[in-house]
Amino acid sequence: MLKEERQQLILEKLGTDKKVTLVELGQILNVSYDSVRRDVIELEDRGLLKKVHGGAIANSYLSMKASRGLGIANNEFNIITKKAQKLIENHSIVLMDGGTTNFYIAEQLPKSLEITVVTNNPHLATALAEHPKIEVILLGGSFYKRYQITLGNKTMQDLEHINADLYFMGINSIHSQKGLAIRQYEESLLKQKMMSVAKKTVSCVIEEKMNRIENYKVCDVDDLDYLVTSLNPNEKILQPFKGKSVEIL
Amino acid sequence: MLKEERQQLILEKLGTDKKVTLVELGQILNVSYDSVRRDVIELEDRGLLKKVHGGAIANSYLSMKASRGLGIANNEFNIITKKAQKLIENHSIVLMDGGTTNFYIAEQLPKSLEITVVTNNPHLATALAEHPKIEVILLGGSFYKRYQITLGNKTMQDLEHINADLYFMGINSIHSQKGLAIRQYEESLLKQKMMSVAKKTVSCVIEEKMNRIENYKVCDVDDLDYLVTSLNPNEKILQPFKGKSVEIL
DNA sequence: CAAACTATTGCAATTTTTTGCAAATTCACT
DNA sequence: AGTGAATTTGCAAAAAATTGCAATAGTTTG
């Protein structure tokens, strides 16, 4: 069995199931787990999937683009999107970075909205081509394949010239004491910069990201202006955030 | 067994199975593996399949034709791509802008190539994620939805800091007297800037773009260093370009 | 027609890539 | 904090690719 053949099958399975375990794959493909693991690593480097402990899950951008046409609505994302939209004023300058949640919000923006979106995420830029009234500014810099965003000095410099009204910060984890954190060091710097050039910062987090702690802290919960979740305001998981200065939606 | 006969059989098998291994082919065709391997290399050069370690897999957009048993003409884009690749040296900085031809060339670049690609085309950036050894720099600026590239002052400024070795210029029309032209005024300015920051400029044009005249002239044919076409060098359509200083491939 | 040239093919030696194994480490979950 | 599962790392065997070379067949040229 050819390596490419295996990888193709992995992607196919991932396309239907959204997730696979290495054990599963090893059995189906009838090769050692090591080979499967190496395949998965390779595919991750190409940005075609995301590797997790014990297996892999489908690339969020790819699967979203695929599911968009089918009208498959993800409930949690939809709730968040609805709430987030209320924060966006017409004729404002909105800063958005990478991450699935931001991508989803951008896609669902009303077609009538006249705003300028500044982003370091090319997927978001191309997706917004469908919105005739939204102007898109793409931040330049070196392109990080793994996270599919631009990063680095150039991107930071570009930001100096931006004065945004609102910043949608994508985040990997949020914790009432330890604050908001992310997996990449460089990315955490960029996010801090973005906060500094925006009047207000909002973070939209899905439930699975709450009360986890990722590697690099971006800021404290108190530094946020708004926190958007899909949860009901008096869920117990939200209680630790209540005393903070952040407004919870 | 004739070479042509073998190659025909390889394509047929590939049309039905989508993949073949060299061992398999060597047994069926009853020739040395070396011969099979050379056949596969030849077919890959003509863009009719994709060679991988241990065998070959079908070229998606050609497999349909092949399964119908049609004789497949060489693909115009593939011929151009092969010629264009010869111009790219390892460890060089390559500038590429928008356009289908450039996108295709980028996609087909060998996986082993170690270069830096600078582009104002987000699609190209994400497509190049498949190439682990290629570094991608995305030029920032306002995103021009119609042509899916970034454009404007910011993009121009970003270019000031680039010293590229080679520039692949996408173009809408080429004419021996009227030069190379494009539909958008802003884009023509950008292309001129790109030429000025690259040591050499190459344009890859498909036949339908030859001897037409679009709205905004970018430069004269003489200003190009290389002109890549799918045509045979002594085609009559190429004669008017012969006296020029440009090298025709 | 013969000599020179070219293209094709197979073989052998060398290098590269892939693959599976095992030991040591890290991770996730109770 | 401990325990089993998953991952990482180094390593070695196997498979495949590359290269140079020589033999053969086919083509061109004088």
Coordinates of C-alpha atoms (C1' of nucleotides) in Angstrom, one line a residue:
Chain A
M1 CA 0.0 0.0 0.0
L2 CA 1.4 3.3 -1.0
K3 CA 1.9 6.1 1.4
E4 CA -0.1 8.6 -0.6
E5 CA -2.9 6.1 -0.8
R6 CA -3.0 5.7 3.0
Q7 CA -3.0 9.5 3.5
Q8 CA -5.8 9.9 1.0
L9 CA -7.9 7.3 2.9
I10 CA -7.2 9.0 6.2
L11 CA -8.5 12.3 4.8
E12 CA -11.5 10.6 3.3
K13 CA -12.4 9.0 6.6
L14 CA -11.8 12.3 8.3
G15 CA -14.1 14.0 5.8
T16 CA -17.0 11.7 6.8
D17 CA -16.3 11.0 10.5
K18 CA -14.7 14.3 11.5
K19 CA -12.4 12.3 13.8
V20 CA -10.3 9.2 13.7
T21 CA -8.1 7.3 16.2
L22 CA -4.7 6.0 15.3
V23 CA -5.7 2.5 16.5
E24 CA -8.7 2.5 14.1
L25 CA -6.5 3.6 11.2
G26 CA -3.8 1.1 11.9
Q27 CA -6.4 -1.7 11.7
I28 CA -8.1 -0.4 8.6
L29 CA -4.9 0.3 6.7
N30 CA -3.1 -2.7 8.1
V31 CA 0.2 -1.0 8.9
S32 CA 2.0 -0.3 12.1
Y33 CA 0.8 2.5 14.3
D34 CA 4.0 4.3 13.7
S35 CA 3.4 4.6 10.0
V36 CA -0.1 5.9 10.6
R37 CA 1.3 8.4 13.1
R38 CA 3.9 9.6 10.7
D39 CA 1.2 10.0 8.0
V40 CA -0.9 12.1 10.4
I41 CA 2.1 14.2 11.3
E42 CA 2.8 14.9 7.6
L43 CA -0.8 15.7 6.9
E44 CA -0.9 18.1 9.9
D45 CA 2.2 19.9 8.6
R46 CA 0.3 20.5 5.4
G47 CA -2.6 21.9 7.4
L48 CA -5.0 19.3 6.2
L49 CA -6.0 18.0 9.6
K50 CA -5.3 18.5 13.3
K51 CA -3.5 16.0 15.3
V52 CA -4.7 15.3 18.8
H53 CA -3.7 12.8 21.5
G54 CA -4.8 9.4 20.3
G55 CA -5.9 10.4 16.8
A56 CA -6.8 13.3 14.6
I57 CA -9.7 15.6 13.8
A58 CA -10.7 17.2 10.6
N59 CA -9.3 20.6 9.7
S60 CA -11.8 23.2 10.9
Y61 CA -11.6 25.5 7.9
L62 CA -11.9 22.6 5.4
S63 CA -14.8 21.0 7.1
M64 CA -16.6 24.2 7.6
K65 CA -16.3 25.1 4.0
A66 CA -17.6 21.6 3.2
S67 CA -20.5 21.7 5.6
R68 CA -21.5 25.3 4.6
G69 CA -22.9 24.1 1.4
L70 CA -25.0 21.5 3.1
G71 CA -26.7 23.9 5.5
I72 CA -25.5 22.0 8.5
A73 CA -25.8 24.4 11.3
N74 CA -23.7 23.9 14.4
N75 CA -25.8 25.0 17.2
E76 CA -23.1 26.2 19.6
F77 CA -21.5 28.3 17.0
N78 CA -24.8 29.7 16.0
I79 CA -25.7 30.9 19.4
I80 CA -22.3 32.5 19.8
T81 CA -22.5 34.1 16.4
K82 CA -25.9 35.7 17.1
K83 CA -24.6 37.2 20.3
A84 CA -21.4 38.4 18.8
Q85 CA -23.2 40.2 16.0
K86 CA -24.9 42.5 18.4
L87 CA -21.5 44.0 19.3
I88 CA -20.6 45.0 15.8
E89 CA -21.7 48.5 14.8
N90 CA -22.2 49.6 11.2
H91 CA -19.2 51.5 9.7
S92 CA -16.8 50.2 12.4
I93 CA -13.4 48.7 12.0
V94 CA -13.3 45.1 13.2
L95 CA -10.1 43.2 13.8
M96 CA -10.3 39.4 13.6
D97 CA -7.6 36.8 13.8
G98 CA -7.5 33.1 13.3
G99 CA -9.5 30.3 14.7
T100 CA -12.7 28.4 13.8
T101 CA -15.0 30.5 15.8
N102 CA -14.0 33.7 14.2
F103 CA -14.2 32.1 10.8
Y104 CA -17.8 31.1 11.5
I105 CA -18.8 34.5 12.8
A106 CA -17.3 36.2 9.8
E107 CA -19.1 33.9 7.4
Q108 CA -22.5 34.5 9.1
L109 CA -22.3 38.3 9.2
P110 CA -25.3 40.0 7.6
K111 CA -24.8 40.8 4.0
S112 CA -26.1 44.3 4.7
L113 CA -23.4 45.2 7.2
E114 CA -21.0 47.9 6.1
I115 CA -17.8 47.4 8.0
T116 CA -14.1 47.0 7.5
V117 CA -12.5 43.8 8.6
V118 CA -8.8 43.6 9.3
T119 CA -7.5 40.1 9.5
N120 CA -4.3 38.0 9.4
N121 CA -6.3 35.0 8.2
P122 CA -6.5 34.5 4.5
H123 CA -9.4 32.0 4.7
L124 CA -11.4 34.7 6.4
A125 CA -10.5 37.2 3.7
T126 CA -11.6 35.0 0.9
A127 CA -14.7 33.9 2.7
L128 CA -15.8 37.5 3.1
A129 CA -15.6 38.0 -0.6
E130 CA -19.3 37.0 -0.5
H131 CA -20.1 40.1 1.4
P132 CA -20.2 43.0 -1.0
K133 CA -20.3 45.7 1.5
I134 CA -17.5 44.5 3.7
E135 CA -14.0 45.9 3.0
V136 CA -11.2 43.5 3.8
I137 CA -7.7 44.4 4.8
L138 CA -5.3 41.5 4.9
L139 CA -2.2 41.8 7.2
G140 CA 1.0 40.7 5.5
G141 CA 3.8 38.7 6.9
S142 CA 5.1 35.2 6.8
F143 CA 2.4 32.6 6.5
Y144 CA 2.2 29.9 9.2
K145 CA 0.9 26.8 7.5
R146 CA 0.0 25.0 10.6
Y147 CA -2.3 27.7 11.8
Q148 CA -3.1 29.1 8.4
I149 CA -2.4 32.7 9.5
T150 CA 0.3 35.3 8.9
L151 CA 2.5 36.0 11.8
G152 CA 5.8 37.7 12.7
N153 CA 7.4 41.1 12.7
K154 CA 5.8 42.3 9.5
T155 CA 2.3 41.5 10.8
M156 CA 3.1 43.3 14.0
Q157 CA 4.3 46.4 12.1
D158 CA 1.2 46.5 9.9
L159 CA -0.9 46.6 13.0
E160 CA 0.7 49.8 14.1
H161 CA -1.2 51.7 11.5
I162 CA -4.6 50.3 12.5
N163 CA -7.1 51.8 14.9
A164 CA -9.8 49.2 15.3
D165 CA -13.1 49.6 17.2
L166 CA -13.5 46.0 18.1
Y167 CA -11.2 43.0 18.2
F168 CA -12.4 39.4 18.0
M169 CA -9.8 37.4 19.7
G170 CA -9.6 33.7 18.9
I171 CA -8.3 31.7 21.9
N172 CA -7.4 28.2 22.8
S173 CA -8.2 28.2 26.5
I174 CA -9.8 30.5 29.1
H175 CA -9.6 30.1 32.9
S176 CA -10.9 32.5 35.5
Q177 CA -7.6 32.7 37.3
K178 CA -5.0 31.9 34.7
G179 CA -6.6 34.1 32.0
L180 CA -6.7 33.4 28.2
A181 CA -4.0 31.4 26.6
I182 CA -2.8 29.9 23.3
R183 CA -0.5 27.3 21.9
Q184 CA 2.0 29.4 20.0
Y185 CA 4.3 31.9 21.6
E186 CA 4.5 34.1 18.5
E187 CA 0.8 34.1 18.2
S188 CA 0.4 35.3 21.8
L189 CA 2.5 38.3 21.1
L190 CA 0.5 39.1 18.1
K191 CA -2.8 38.9 20.0
Q192 CA -1.4 41.2 22.6
K193 CA -0.5 43.7 19.9
M194 CA -4.0 43.4 18.5
M195 CA -5.6 44.1 21.8
S196 CA -3.5 47.3 22.1
V197 CA -4.7 48.7 18.8
A198 CA -8.4 48.0 19.3
K199 CA -10.7 50.0 21.5
K200 CA -12.5 47.0 22.8
T201 CA -11.7 43.3 22.8
V202 CA -14.2 40.4 22.7
S203 CA -13.5 36.7 22.9
C204 CA -15.9 34.1 21.8
V205 CA -15.3 30.7 23.4
I206 CA -17.0 27.4 23.0
E207 CA -17.5 25.3 26.1
E208 CA -14.7 22.9 25.5
K209 CA -12.2 25.7 25.8
M210 CA -13.3 26.8 29.2
N211 CA -11.3 26.1 32.3
R212 CA -8.4 24.6 30.3
I213 CA -5.0 26.1 30.5
E214 CA -2.8 26.3 27.3
N215 CA 0.8 27.2 27.1
Y216 CA 1.1 30.9 26.5
K217 CA -1.0 33.4 28.3
V218 CA -2.3 36.3 26.3
C219 CA -4.1 38.3 29.0
D220 CA -6.3 38.1 32.0
V221 CA -10.0 37.7 31.9
D222 CA -10.3 41.2 33.3
D223 CA -8.5 42.7 30.3
L224 CA -11.4 41.5 28.1
D225 CA -14.3 43.8 27.4
Y226 CA -16.8 41.1 26.4
L227 CA -16.9 37.4 26.8
V228 CA -19.3 35.5 24.5
T229 CA -20.3 32.0 25.2
S230 CA -23.1 29.7 24.2
L231 CA -24.0 29.1 27.8
N232 CA -26.8 30.4 29.9
P233 CA -25.5 33.3 32.1
N234 CA -26.2 31.4 35.3
E235 CA -24.5 28.2 34.5
K236 CA -22.2 27.1 37.2
I237 CA -19.2 26.9 34.9
L238 CA -19.6 30.7 34.4
Q239 CA -19.7 31.6 38.0
P240 CA -16.0 32.1 38.5
F241 CA -16.1 34.8 35.8
K242 CA -18.9 36.7 37.4
G243 CA -16.9 39.0 39.7
K244 CA -14.7 40.2 36.8
S245 CA -15.0 43.4 35.0
V246 CA -15.7 41.6 31.8
E247 CA -19.3 41.7 30.4
I248 CA -20.6 38.2 29.8
L249 CA -23.0 37.5 27.0
Chain B
M1 CA 6.6 -4.7 -26.1
L2 CA 6.7 -1.1 -27.4
K3 CA 7.1 1.8 -25.1
E4 CA 4.0 3.5 -26.3
E5 CA 2.0 0.3 -25.7
R6 CA 3.3 0.0 -22.2
Q7 CA 2.5 3.6 -21.3
Q8 CA -1.0 3.3 -22.7
L9 CA -1.6 0.3 -20.5
I10 CA -0.2 2.1 -17.5
L11 CA -2.7 4.9 -18.0
E12 CA -5.6 2.5 -18.5
K13 CA -4.8 0.7 -15.3
L14 CA -4.5 4.0 -13.6
G15 CA -7.9 5.0 -15.0
T16 CA -9.6 2.1 -13.4
D17 CA -7.6 1.6 -10.2
K18 CA -6.6 5.2 -9.4
K19 CA -3.2 3.8 -8.3
V20 CA -0.5 1.4 -9.3
T21 CA 2.7 0.1 -7.8
L22 CA 5.8 -0.3 -9.9
V23 CA 6.2 -4.0 -8.9
E24 CA 2.7 -4.7 -10.1
L25 CA 3.4 -3.0 -13.4
G26 CA 6.7 -4.7 -13.9
Q27 CA 5.0 -8.1 -13.6
I28 CA 2.1 -7.3 -15.8
L29 CA 4.2 -5.7 -18.5
N30 CA 7.0 -8.2 -18.1
V31 CA 9.8 -5.7 -18.4
S32 CA 12.4 -4.5 -15.9
Y33 CA 11.3 -2.2 -13.1
D34 CA 13.7 0.4 -14.5
S35 CA 11.8 0.6 -17.7
V36 CA 8.5 0.9 -15.9
R37 CA 10.0 3.5 -13.7
R38 CA 11.2 5.5 -16.8
D39 CA 7.8 5.2 -18.4
V40 CA 6.2 6.6 -15.3
I41 CA 8.7 9.5 -15.2
E42 CA 7.9 10.3 -18.8
L43 CA 4.2 10.2 -18.1
E44 CA 4.6 12.4 -15.2
D45 CA 6.5 14.9 -17.2
R46 CA 3.6 15.1 -19.6
G47 CA 1.3 15.7 -16.6
L48 CA -0.7 12.5 -17.1
L49 CA -0.1 11.0 -13.7
K50 CA 1.5 11.7 -10.4
K51 CA 4.6 9.7 -9.4
V52 CA 4.9 8.7 -5.8
H53 CA 7.3 6.5 -3.8
G54 CA 6.6 3.0 -4.9
G55 CA 4.2 3.7 -7.7
A56 CA 1.9 6.3 -9.2
I57 CA -1.5 7.7 -8.6
A58 CA -4.0 9.0 -11.1
N59 CA -4.2 12.7 -12.0
S60 CA -7.6 13.6 -10.8
Y61 CA -8.7 15.8 -13.6
L62 CA -7.4 13.5 -16.3
S63 CA -8.5 10.2 -14.9
M64 CA -12.0 10.6 -16.4
K65 CA -10.7 11.0 -19.9
A66 CA -8.2 8.1 -19.5
S67 CA -10.9 5.7 -18.4
R68 CA -12.8 6.4 -21.5
G69 CA -9.8 5.2 -23.4
L70 CA -9.3 8.5 -25.1
G71 CA -5.8 9.4 -26.3
I72 CA -4.9 12.3 -24.1
A73 CA -3.3 15.3 -25.5
N74 CA -0.7 17.0 -23.3
N75 CA -2.2 19.5 -21.0
E76 CA -1.4 23.0 -21.9
F77 CA -0.9 24.1 -18.3
N78 CA 1.4 21.1 -17.7
I79 CA 3.7 21.9 -20.5
I80 CA 4.0 25.5 -19.3
T81 CA 4.5 24.4 -15.7
K82 CA 7.3 22.0 -16.7
K83 CA 9.1 24.7 -18.6
A84 CA 8.6 27.3 -15.9
Q85 CA 10.0 25.0 -13.2
K86 CA 13.4 25.0 -15.0
L87 CA 13.7 28.7 -14.3
I88 CA 13.4 28.3 -10.5
E89 CA 16.6 27.7 -8.6
N90 CA 16.7 26.2 -5.2
H91 CA 17.0 28.7 -2.3
S92 CA 15.7 31.5 -4.5
I93 CA 13.1 34.1 -3.7
V94 CA 10.2 33.9 -6.1
L95 CA 7.5 36.5 -6.5
M96 CA 4.1 35.4 -7.8
D97 CA 1.0 37.3 -8.3
G98 CA -2.6 36.4 -9.1
G99 CA -4.0 34.4 -12.0
T100 CA -4.8 30.8 -12.8
T101 CA -1.6 30.0 -14.5
N102 CA 0.5 31.1 -11.5
F103 CA -1.8 29.1 -9.2
Y104 CA -1.3 26.0 -11.3
I105 CA 2.5 26.4 -11.4
A106 CA 2.7 26.9 -7.7
E107 CA 0.6 23.8 -7.0
Q108 CA 2.8 21.7 -9.2
L109 CA 6.1 22.7 -7.8
P110 CA 8.2 19.8 -6.7
K111 CA 7.8 19.0 -3.0
S112 CA 11.6 18.9 -2.6
L113 CA 12.1 22.5 -3.7
E114 CA 13.3 24.8 -1.0
I115 CA 12.3 28.4 -1.9
T116 CA 10.5 31.4 -0.6
V117 CA 7.4 32.5 -2.4
V118 CA 6.2 36.0 -2.0
T119 CA 2.7 36.6 -3.1
N120 CA -0.3 38.9 -2.9
N121 CA -2.7 36.0 -3.6
P122 CA -4.1 34.3 -0.5
H123 CA -5.2 31.2 -2.4
L124 CA -1.7 30.6 -3.5
A125 CA -0.5 30.9 0.1
T126 CA -2.9 28.3 1.4
A127 CA -2.3 26.0 -1.6
L128 CA 1.4 26.1 -0.9
A129 CA 0.8 24.7 2.5
E130 CA 1.2 21.3 0.9
H131 CA 4.8 22.0 0.2
P132 CA 6.7 21.6 3.5
K133 CA 9.9 23.2 2.3
I134 CA 8.4 26.3 0.8
E135 CA 8.2 29.4 2.9
V136 CA 5.4 31.7 2.1
I137 CA 5.2 35.5 2.6
L138 CA 1.9 37.1 2.1
L139 CA 1.8 40.7 1.0
G140 CA -0.7 42.7 3.0
G141 CA -3.1 45.4 1.9
S142 CA -6.7 45.8 1.0
F143 CA -8.2 42.7 -0.4
Y144 CA -9.6 43.0 -3.9
K145 CA -12.4 40.6 -4.0
R146 CA -13.0 40.4 -7.7
Y147 CA -9.5 39.2 -8.4
Q148 CA -8.8 37.7 -5.0
I149 CA -5.6 39.5 -4.4
T150 CA -4.3 42.2 -2.2
L151 CA -3.8 45.6 -3.9
G152 CA -3.1 49.2 -3.1
N153 CA -0.6 51.4 -1.3
K154 CA 0.1 48.9 1.4
T155 CA 1.0 46.2 -0.9
M156 CA 3.2 48.5 -2.9
Q157 CA 5.0 49.5 0.2
D158 CA 5.5 46.0 1.4
L159 CA 7.2 45.3 -1.9
E160 CA 9.9 47.9 -1.3
H161 CA 11.5 45.5 1.2
I162 CA 11.6 42.6 -1.1
N163 CA 14.5 41.6 -3.4
A164 CA 13.3 38.8 -5.4
D165 CA 15.2 36.6 -7.8
L166 CA 12.4 35.8 -10.2
Y167 CA 8.9 37.2 -10.8
F168 CA 6.1 35.2 -12.3
M169 CA 3.8 37.8 -13.8
G170 CA 0.3 36.8 -14.5
I171 CA -1.1 38.6 -17.5
N172 CA -4.3 39.0 -19.4
S173 CA -2.9 39.7 -22.9
I174 CA 0.3 39.8 -24.8
H175 CA 1.0 41.4 -28.1
S176 CA 4.3 41.7 -29.9
Q177 CA 3.9 45.5 -30.5
K178 CA 1.5 46.5 -27.8
G179 CA 3.2 44.6 -25.0
L180 CA 1.6 43.0 -22.0
A181 CA -1.6 44.3 -20.6
I182 CA -4.2 43.7 -17.9
R183 CA -7.8 44.7 -17.1
Q184 CA -7.3 46.6 -13.9
Y185 CA -5.4 49.9 -13.7
E186 CA -4.3 49.4 -10.1
E187 CA -3.1 46.0 -10.8
S188 CA -0.9 47.2 -13.7
L189 CA 0.8 49.6 -11.3
L190 CA 1.5 46.8 -8.9
K191 CA 2.9 44.6 -11.6
Q192 CA 5.3 47.3 -12.6
K193 CA 6.4 47.6 -9.0
M194 CA 6.9 43.9 -8.8
M195 CA 9.0 43.9 -11.9
S196 CA 11.2 46.6 -10.4
V197 CA 12.0 44.6 -7.3
A198 CA 12.8 41.3 -9.1
K199 CA 16.0 40.5 -10.9
K200 CA 14.2 38.7 -13.7
T201 CA 10.7 38.6 -14.8
V202 CA 9.0 35.7 -16.5
S203 CA 5.5 35.5 -17.9
C204 CA 3.7 32.3 -18.6
V205 CA 0.9 32.7 -21.2
I206 CA -1.6 30.3 -22.6
E207 CA -2.4 30.5 -26.3
E208 CA -5.7 32.3 -25.9
K209 CA -4.0 35.3 -24.4
M210 CA -1.7 35.8 -27.3
N211 CA -2.2 38.7 -29.7
R212 CA -5.1 40.1 -27.7
I213 CA -4.9 43.6 -26.3
E214 CA -6.3 44.4 -22.8
N215 CA -6.9 47.8 -21.3
Y216 CA -3.9 48.7 -19.2
K217 CA -0.4 48.1 -20.5
V218 CA 2.1 46.8 -17.9
C219 CA 5.3 46.7 -20.0
D220 CA 6.7 45.8 -23.4
V221 CA 7.7 42.4 -24.5
D222 CA 11.3 43.5 -24.5
D223 CA 11.1 44.2 -20.8
L224 CA 10.5 40.5 -20.0
D225 CA 13.4 38.2 -19.4
Y226 CA 11.5 35.0 -20.3
L227 CA 8.3 34.1 -22.1
V228 CA 6.9 30.7 -21.4
T229 CA 4.3 29.2 -23.7
S230 CA 3.0 25.7 -24.4
L231 CA 3.8 26.2 -28.1
N232 CA 6.6 24.9 -30.2
P233 CA 9.3 27.6 -30.6
N234 CA 8.8 27.8 -34.4
E235 CA 5.0 28.1 -34.4
K236 CA 4.0 31.0 -36.7
I237 CA 2.1 32.7 -33.9
L238 CA 5.4 33.2 -32.1
Q239 CA 7.4 34.6 -35.0
P240 CA 6.6 38.3 -34.2
F241 CA 8.3 37.8 -30.8
K242 CA 11.4 36.3 -32.2
G243 CA 13.3 39.5 -32.8
K244 CA 12.8 40.7 -29.2
S245 CA 15.3 40.4 -26.4
V246 CA 13.1 38.1 -24.5
E247 CA 14.0 34.4 -24.3
I248 CA 11.2 32.2 -25.5
L249 CA 10.7 28.8 -23.9
Chain C
dC1 C1' 25.7 -0.1 -47.5
dA2 C1' 28.3 1.0 -43.7
dA3 C1' 29.6 4.1 -40.2
dA4 C1' 28.0 7.2 -36.8
dC5 C1' 24.6 8.5 -34.0
dT6 C1' 20.6 8.1 -31.0
dA7 C1' 17.2 5.9 -28.3
dT8 C1' 15.8 2.1 -25.5
dT9 C1' 16.6 -1.3 -22.2
dG10 C1' 18.5 -4.0 -18.4
dC11 C1' 22.0 -4.5 -14.8
dA12 C1' 24.7 -3.4 -10.7
dA13 C1' 26.4 -0.3 -7.1
dT14 C1' 25.0 3.4 -4.2
dT15 C1' 21.9 6.4 -1.9
dT16 C1' 17.6 7.7 -0.1
dT17 C1' 13.1 6.8 1.8
dT18 C1' 10.1 4.2 4.2
dT19 C1' 8.8 1.2 7.8
dG20 C1' 8.5 -1.4 12.1
dC21 C1' 10.5 -2.2 16.6
dA22 C1' 11.8 -1.2 21.4
dA23 C1' 13.1 1.7 25.2
dA24 C1' 12.3 5.9 27.4
dT25 C1' 9.2 9.6 28.1
dT26 C1' 5.0 12.1 28.3
dC27 C1' 0.0 12.4 28.6
dA28 C1' -4.9 11.8 30.1
dC29 C1' -7.8 10.1 33.3
dT30 C1' -9.4 8.4 37.6
Chain D
dA1 C1' -0.4 10.8 42.5
dG2 C1' -0.6 6.5 39.9
dT3 C1' -1.6 3.8 35.9
dG4 C1' -2.3 2.4 31.3
dA5 C1' -2.3 4.4 26.9
dA6 C1' -0.1 7.3 23.6
dT7 C1' 4.0 9.6 22.0
dT8 C1' 8.8 10.4 21.1
dT9 C1' 13.3 9.0 19.8
dG10 C1' 16.9 6.3 18.0
dC11 C1' 17.9 2.5 15.3
dA12 C1' 18.1 -1.1 11.9
dA13 C1' 16.1 -3.8 8.1
dA14 C1' 13.7 -3.6 3.8
dA15 C1' 12.0 -1.3 -0.2
dA16 C1' 12.5 1.8 -3.7
dA17 C1' 15.1 5.5 -6.2
dT18 C1' 19.1 7.1 -8.5
dT19 C1' 23.1 6.8 -11.2
dG20 C1' 26.5 5.2 -14.3
dC21 C1' 27.4 1.8 -17.6
dA22 C1' 27.1 -1.4 -21.4
dA23 C1' 24.4 -4.0 -24.8
dT24 C1' 21.1 -3.8 -28.3
dA25 C1' 18.0 -2.0 -31.7
dG26 C1' 16.7 1.6 -34.7
dT27 C1' 17.8 6.0 -37.5
dT28 C1' 20.3 9.1 -40.0
dT29 C1' 24.0 10.4 -43.0
dG30 C1' 27.6 10.3 -46.3

